[in-house]
Amino acid sequence: MADTKVYRASTTAPVNIAVVKYWGKRDAKLNLPTNSSLSVTLSQADLRTLTTASCSTTFNDDVLLLNGEPSDLTGARTQACLRELRTRREALESKDASLPKLSAMRLLLVSENNFPTAAGLASSAAGFAALVRAIADLYELPSSPTELSLIARQGSGSACRSLFGGYVAWQMGSQADGLDSRAVEVAPASHWPEMRALILVASAAKKGVSSTSGMQQTVATSGLFQQRIADVVPRNMQSMQDAVAARDFPAFAEVTMRESNSFHATCADTYPPIFYMNDVSRAAVRAVEAINAAAGKTVAAYTFDAGPNAVIYYLEESRDLVLGAFYPLLEKLEGWKDGAKGLKSEVQFDEAVASAITSGVSRVIMTGVGEGPQKTDVYLVSEEGKPVSTSA
Ligand code: DP6
């Protein structure tokens, strides 16, 4: 009898925010970077993508549904991920004739984020990590997270770091084939579980210049960038790994802030220049400086990616001081958790800083370091092969 079964696997994957930034490709096709990078994986209780991968002989096409909407699967990067995963499955099937021929079946991939798209957070890292992990589970591939990171990297560079929890490095590698450009765990979340992140959402709009095209322009035109990849990043990678190993927050914070500054400086040095930070972002920088000045030591660190949202890292022990500086300005916004409500710290912001933050931040997200992808038995595809929504 023909096999008409619907095979399924589901996984969740986290968002990560880099503290040593990936910016620049040395090979755009294989998505190989010009420098190594390091990130903190954020808790999936607050930010995660849930993806079900399914396949069946009854499916006619490869289909991807993202937050309920059909999404393009024909892009070269997605195709590279699907091809690599199918090739690995084929290899298993050719060694064991009893295995169902999943590699020849069409895929239905259904994916949902637990955070509003309107939060303006880049979700490609969590999205590609979840896609790759879910298909690898569906195919029962014996691949390790590091092996899968080589595939996810081809979908989106930063996605390779979302295959792990905790503190994660993407080693740039030196081989032309990219086989040594992969993610490794620097330390699990349990090594330094007190790490928290407050995200100030400054704009929910889609970014003006995509990371992919922005970094290509920087590589092609910025002189400062050459110094960044040759000297600045190698030093920062080492200092950051040492800071994480020693759980040294002031050192972690200084590298984080210097890295963000260095990355945005190379964006400004791109010709024509690229600006991701805006007045609200700059006010957040001043706010963090005011918090650290009031504390008499470094208790908070800002970082910005290819958009204006501020991510502020701090330790649980500094919670009242850090959250209490922002809460009185932003108490009406969504996103505060119970523990933060009513907090008020001594920190005083300049009027211009306070008013830029009050008028420019549209929501907050309170989160912290978290775990890597998790297998789940919540399915977004029914046993009959129909998409189902958990949010409906
Ligand atoms: C600023 O991973 O989105 O967030 O590989 O072209 O998909 P592509 O780029 P992407 O770039 C992320 C850049 C960054 C820094 C970082 O996450 O390291």
XYZ file of C-alpha atoms and ligand atoms in Angstrom:
410
model
C 0.000 0.000 0.000
C 1.247 3.471 -0.820
C 2.624 5.444 2.110
C 0.300 8.450 2.568
C 1.295 9.156 6.154
C 2.042 12.729 7.203
C 5.421 12.776 8.959
C 5.900 15.653 11.429
C 8.418 17.213 13.816
C 8.162 20.448 15.790
C 10.758 22.614 17.451
C 11.121 26.039 18.975
C 14.191 28.233 18.464
C 15.380 31.395 20.204
C 16.392 34.905 19.197
C 20.006 35.878 19.857
C 21.516 39.347 20.244
C 25.197 39.703 19.385
C 27.644 41.322 21.787
C 30.458 40.967 19.220
C 28.805 41.810 15.929
C 28.754 39.932 12.641
C 28.988 42.542 9.897
C 30.521 41.675 6.532
C 30.635 38.664 4.229
C 33.717 37.270 2.561
C 31.539 34.938 0.469
C 27.936 35.955 -0.115
C 26.884 32.652 -1.696
C 28.020 30.453 1.201
C 27.315 33.286 3.665
C 30.818 33.274 5.112
C 31.640 36.201 7.415
C 34.623 38.525 7.511
C 34.845 38.153 11.291
C 33.841 35.909 14.165
C 30.962 36.991 16.420
C 29.484 36.157 19.796
C 25.922 36.377 21.082
C 23.651 35.816 24.031
C 20.652 33.568 23.367
C 17.464 35.097 24.759
C 14.762 33.237 26.659
C 12.143 31.520 24.550
C 9.499 32.254 27.168
C 9.583 35.796 25.754
C 10.845 35.454 22.176
C 10.751 32.322 20.089
C 9.781 30.821 16.754
C 7.790 27.572 16.740
C 8.108 25.580 13.528
C 6.520 22.323 12.442
C 8.153 20.560 9.522
C 6.013 17.952 7.820
C 6.245 15.874 4.680
C 4.020 13.441 2.836
C 3.606 11.857 -0.575
C 0.224 13.625 -0.647
C 1.826 17.104 -0.725
C 2.328 18.625 -4.174
C 4.726 21.477 -3.431
C 7.147 22.731 -0.812
C 5.158 25.324 1.167
C 6.114 27.684 4.009
C 3.511 29.502 6.112
C 4.858 32.226 8.373
C 2.487 33.644 10.973
C -0.394 32.385 8.862
C 0.809 33.901 5.578
C 2.381 32.049 2.639
C 6.062 32.902 2.455
C 8.589 32.590 -0.330
C 10.652 29.405 -0.273
C 12.329 29.897 -3.618
C 15.115 32.217 -2.422
C 18.632 30.885 -2.904
C 19.340 30.841 0.826
C 16.250 28.856 1.807
C 16.827 26.510 -1.109
C 20.397 25.929 0.074
C 19.104 24.903 3.514
C 16.470 22.535 2.056
C 18.956 20.991 -0.376
C 21.546 20.312 2.325
C 18.992 18.753 4.659
C 17.517 16.554 1.906
C 20.981 15.419 0.853
C 21.719 14.297 4.411
C 18.409 12.442 4.605
C 19.077 10.762 1.239
C 22.398 9.513 2.554
C 20.616 7.831 5.481
C 17.964 6.346 3.183
C 20.546 4.945 0.786
C 22.237 3.108 3.658
C 18.998 1.711 5.119
C 16.309 0.620 2.657
C 13.726 0.253 5.443
C 13.606 4.026 5.999
C 10.675 5.911 4.447
C 11.810 8.060 1.521
C 11.164 11.391 3.186
C 13.829 13.120 1.100
C 11.666 12.701 -2.007
C 8.487 14.095 -0.399
C 7.364 17.717 -0.528
C 7.544 19.722 2.708
C 4.872 21.744 4.478
C 6.582 24.091 6.939
C 4.470 26.136 9.333
C 6.047 28.716 11.576
C 4.787 31.153 14.228
C 6.500 33.722 16.427
C 5.319 34.264 20.020
C 6.069 37.962 19.722
C 4.203 40.454 17.552
C 5.865 41.150 14.217
C 5.108 44.739 15.169
C 7.768 44.476 17.879
C 10.212 45.225 15.084
C 12.640 42.524 16.131
C 14.663 40.692 13.558
C 13.284 37.197 13.547
C 15.343 35.688 10.732
C 17.804 34.154 13.201
C 15.129 32.317 15.172
C 13.229 31.567 11.960
C 16.053 29.845 10.090
C 17.295 28.074 13.226
C 13.812 26.654 13.844
C 13.376 25.699 10.174
C 16.673 23.812 10.037
C 16.250 22.134 13.428
C 12.645 21.056 12.669
C 13.542 19.514 9.304
C 16.620 17.822 10.809
C 14.355 16.300 13.484
C 11.777 15.280 10.872
C 14.535 13.542 8.911
C 16.006 12.063 12.118
C 19.446 13.327 11.162
C 22.148 12.461 13.690
C 23.643 15.966 13.234
C 24.920 17.991 16.204
C 23.899 21.638 16.688
C 27.319 22.684 15.362
C 26.782 20.587 12.203
C 23.334 22.122 11.746
C 24.811 25.590 12.292
C 26.661 25.163 8.975
C 23.296 24.789 7.267
C 21.427 27.518 9.186
C 24.303 29.921 8.443
C 23.440 29.682 4.764
C 19.882 30.811 5.527
C 20.944 33.817 7.594
C 24.332 34.291 9.209
C 23.105 35.127 12.686
C 20.778 32.067 12.607
C 23.721 29.731 13.119
C 24.095 31.102 16.666
C 20.425 30.372 17.515
C 21.067 26.604 17.484
C 22.545 26.919 20.971
C 21.432 28.410 24.254
C 23.546 30.575 26.530
C 26.677 32.248 25.169
C 27.506 31.322 21.595
C 30.388 32.028 19.222
C 30.275 31.857 15.451
C 33.814 31.015 14.430
C 34.438 32.700 11.077
C 36.662 29.865 9.791
C 39.224 30.186 7.023
C 38.312 27.481 4.497
C 36.902 28.476 1.123
C 34.220 25.771 1.371
C 32.979 27.216 4.695
C 33.088 23.892 6.513
C 34.884 25.512 9.458
C 32.513 28.515 9.673
C 30.188 27.330 12.405
C 28.673 28.022 15.799
C 29.927 26.596 19.097
C 28.767 26.994 22.666
C 31.024 29.299 24.685
C 29.095 28.649 27.898
C 25.625 27.283 28.655
C 22.938 29.575 30.067
C 23.434 27.890 33.465
C 27.012 29.197 33.610
C 25.777 32.790 33.968
C 21.997 32.586 34.400
C 21.654 36.044 35.991
C 22.057 37.819 32.622
C 18.969 39.900 31.741
C 17.983 41.999 28.755
C 15.592 44.927 28.556
C 14.602 45.724 24.989
C 13.357 49.220 24.225
C 11.422 49.000 20.981
C 12.062 52.298 19.225
C 10.528 51.431 15.920
C 8.425 48.602 14.673
C 9.039 49.571 11.066
C 10.901 47.240 8.750
C 14.540 48.261 8.576
C 15.566 50.771 5.915
C 18.692 48.991 4.714
C 18.660 45.209 5.190
C 21.627 43.675 7.008
C 22.526 41.716 3.900
C 22.830 44.732 1.638
C 24.139 47.065 4.366
C 27.086 44.849 5.169
C 27.938 44.404 1.499
C 28.094 48.183 1.090
C 30.281 48.491 4.204
C 32.734 45.835 2.979
C 32.961 47.583 -0.393
C 33.413 51.175 0.803
C 34.522 51.571 4.429
C 38.190 51.956 5.341
C 37.403 51.813 9.037
C 35.873 48.382 8.480
C 39.273 46.967 7.476
C 40.694 47.925 10.846
C 37.624 46.549 12.586
C 38.003 43.060 11.122
C 41.802 42.980 11.380
C 42.302 44.326 14.924
C 39.168 45.336 16.778
C 37.062 42.191 16.497
C 39.819 39.633 17.184
C 40.648 41.517 20.408
C 36.994 41.869 21.369
C 36.301 38.163 20.746
C 39.067 37.240 23.162
C 38.044 39.801 25.806
C 34.413 38.732 25.526
C 35.195 35.037 25.932
C 37.320 35.871 28.977
C 34.553 38.064 30.428
C 31.948 35.320 30.002
C 34.268 32.661 31.463
C 34.932 34.873 34.506
C 31.322 36.147 34.715
C 32.851 39.623 34.765
C 29.931 41.955 34.003
C 31.891 45.252 33.741
C 34.226 43.634 31.191
C 31.297 42.040 29.337
C 29.518 45.404 29.284
C 32.480 47.413 28.054
C 33.133 45.072 25.131
C 29.400 44.969 24.324
C 29.128 48.768 24.166
C 32.428 49.245 22.316
C 31.372 46.585 19.787
C 28.033 48.245 19.151
C 29.792 51.601 18.764
C 32.404 50.127 16.423
C 29.781 48.438 14.244
C 27.691 51.621 13.945
C 30.847 53.648 13.263
C 31.624 51.423 10.269
C 28.043 51.930 9.126
C 28.572 55.709 9.298
C 31.879 55.219 7.436
C 30.071 53.362 4.642
C 29.676 55.478 1.503
C 26.911 56.597 1.296
C 26.539 56.262 5.066
C 24.070 53.924 6.739
C 22.281 55.043 9.907
C 20.473 52.442 11.958
C 20.436 54.307 15.279
C 18.115 57.276 15.670
C 17.549 59.972 18.313
C 15.756 57.497 20.563
C 18.675 55.037 20.276
C 21.151 57.766 21.171
C 19.010 58.772 24.152
C 19.132 55.118 25.289
C 22.948 55.260 25.135
C 22.941 58.365 27.351
C 20.436 56.735 29.699
C 22.692 53.700 30.181
C 25.633 56.026 30.854
C 23.570 57.883 33.461
C 22.628 54.582 35.134
C 26.267 53.477 35.280
C 27.367 56.886 36.594
C 24.717 56.754 39.325
C 25.780 53.207 40.253
C 29.454 54.186 40.353
C 30.199 51.048 38.326
C 29.093 49.422 35.101
C 25.765 47.702 35.703
C 24.166 48.097 32.262
C 25.308 47.764 28.641
C 23.556 48.884 25.460
C 23.772 47.285 22.054
C 22.026 48.005 18.725
C 21.668 45.871 15.598
C 20.528 46.930 12.138
C 17.704 49.061 13.534
C 17.016 51.608 16.293
C 15.861 49.239 19.071
C 18.043 49.259 22.191
C 18.935 46.002 23.910
C 20.188 46.673 27.422
C 22.006 43.861 29.204
C 22.190 43.881 33.027
C 22.409 41.369 35.860
C 19.477 40.375 38.053
C 21.244 41.978 41.047
C 20.997 45.396 39.313
C 17.360 44.955 38.362
C 15.856 47.626 40.606
C 18.383 50.229 39.535
C 18.152 49.539 35.797
C 14.429 48.881 35.430
C 13.628 51.537 38.010
C 15.342 54.133 35.828
C 13.090 53.393 32.847
C 9.823 52.292 34.422
C 8.632 55.735 35.584
C 9.094 57.065 32.011
C 7.492 54.132 30.252
C 4.976 52.752 32.729
C 2.080 52.970 30.286
C 3.722 50.666 27.764
C 3.126 46.992 27.213
C 5.783 44.497 28.188
C 6.541 45.175 31.848
C 6.445 42.090 34.031
C 5.053 42.108 37.548
C 8.440 42.415 39.270
C 9.182 45.657 37.451
C 5.922 47.438 38.073
C 6.237 50.380 40.418
C 10.058 50.353 40.474
C 11.684 53.753 40.698
C 15.426 54.244 41.072
C 17.406 57.334 42.004
C 18.843 57.689 38.495
C 18.065 61.050 36.917
C 18.108 61.422 33.135
C 18.644 64.748 31.344
C 15.345 66.198 30.242
C 16.155 65.712 26.554
C 17.067 62.070 27.172
C 13.931 61.447 29.213
C 11.643 63.063 26.675
C 13.208 61.252 23.688
C 12.713 57.941 25.481
C 9.193 58.725 26.659
C 8.018 59.806 23.236
C 10.030 57.360 21.115
C 9.788 53.968 22.813
C 6.638 52.067 21.843
C 6.964 48.920 23.947
C 9.423 47.105 26.174
C 10.407 43.448 26.338
C 11.872 42.041 29.536
C 13.871 38.885 29.005
C 17.155 37.195 29.808
C 19.610 34.530 28.750
C 17.931 31.263 27.764
C 18.178 27.812 26.241
C 18.635 26.611 22.662
C 16.037 24.949 20.399
C 13.583 22.606 22.113
C 11.692 19.741 20.549
C 7.971 20.001 21.264
C 4.806 18.018 20.609
C 2.827 21.141 19.818
C 2.202 20.824 16.089
C 1.257 23.514 13.572
C 0.368 20.804 11.041
C -2.430 18.306 11.784
C -2.054 14.544 11.371
C -4.030 14.990 8.151
C -1.431 17.454 6.864
C -3.414 20.670 7.318
C -1.917 23.828 8.851
C -3.264 24.631 12.305
C -2.675 27.766 14.308
C -1.989 27.864 18.037
C -2.848 31.537 18.280
C -6.279 31.250 16.638
C 23.711 43.528 12.982
O 22.292 37.496 10.071
O 20.589 39.255 9.429
O 22.382 41.692 13.688
O 23.552 36.736 6.985
O 22.743 38.566 5.537
O 21.086 37.188 6.816
P 22.488 37.782 6.769
O 22.578 38.830 7.953
P 22.004 38.802 9.422
O 22.922 39.942 10.090
C 22.884 40.250 11.428
C 23.714 41.439 11.693
C 23.617 42.013 13.092
C 24.775 41.547 13.960
C 24.726 40.146 14.483
O 23.644 39.593 14.717
O 25.826 39.607 14.721
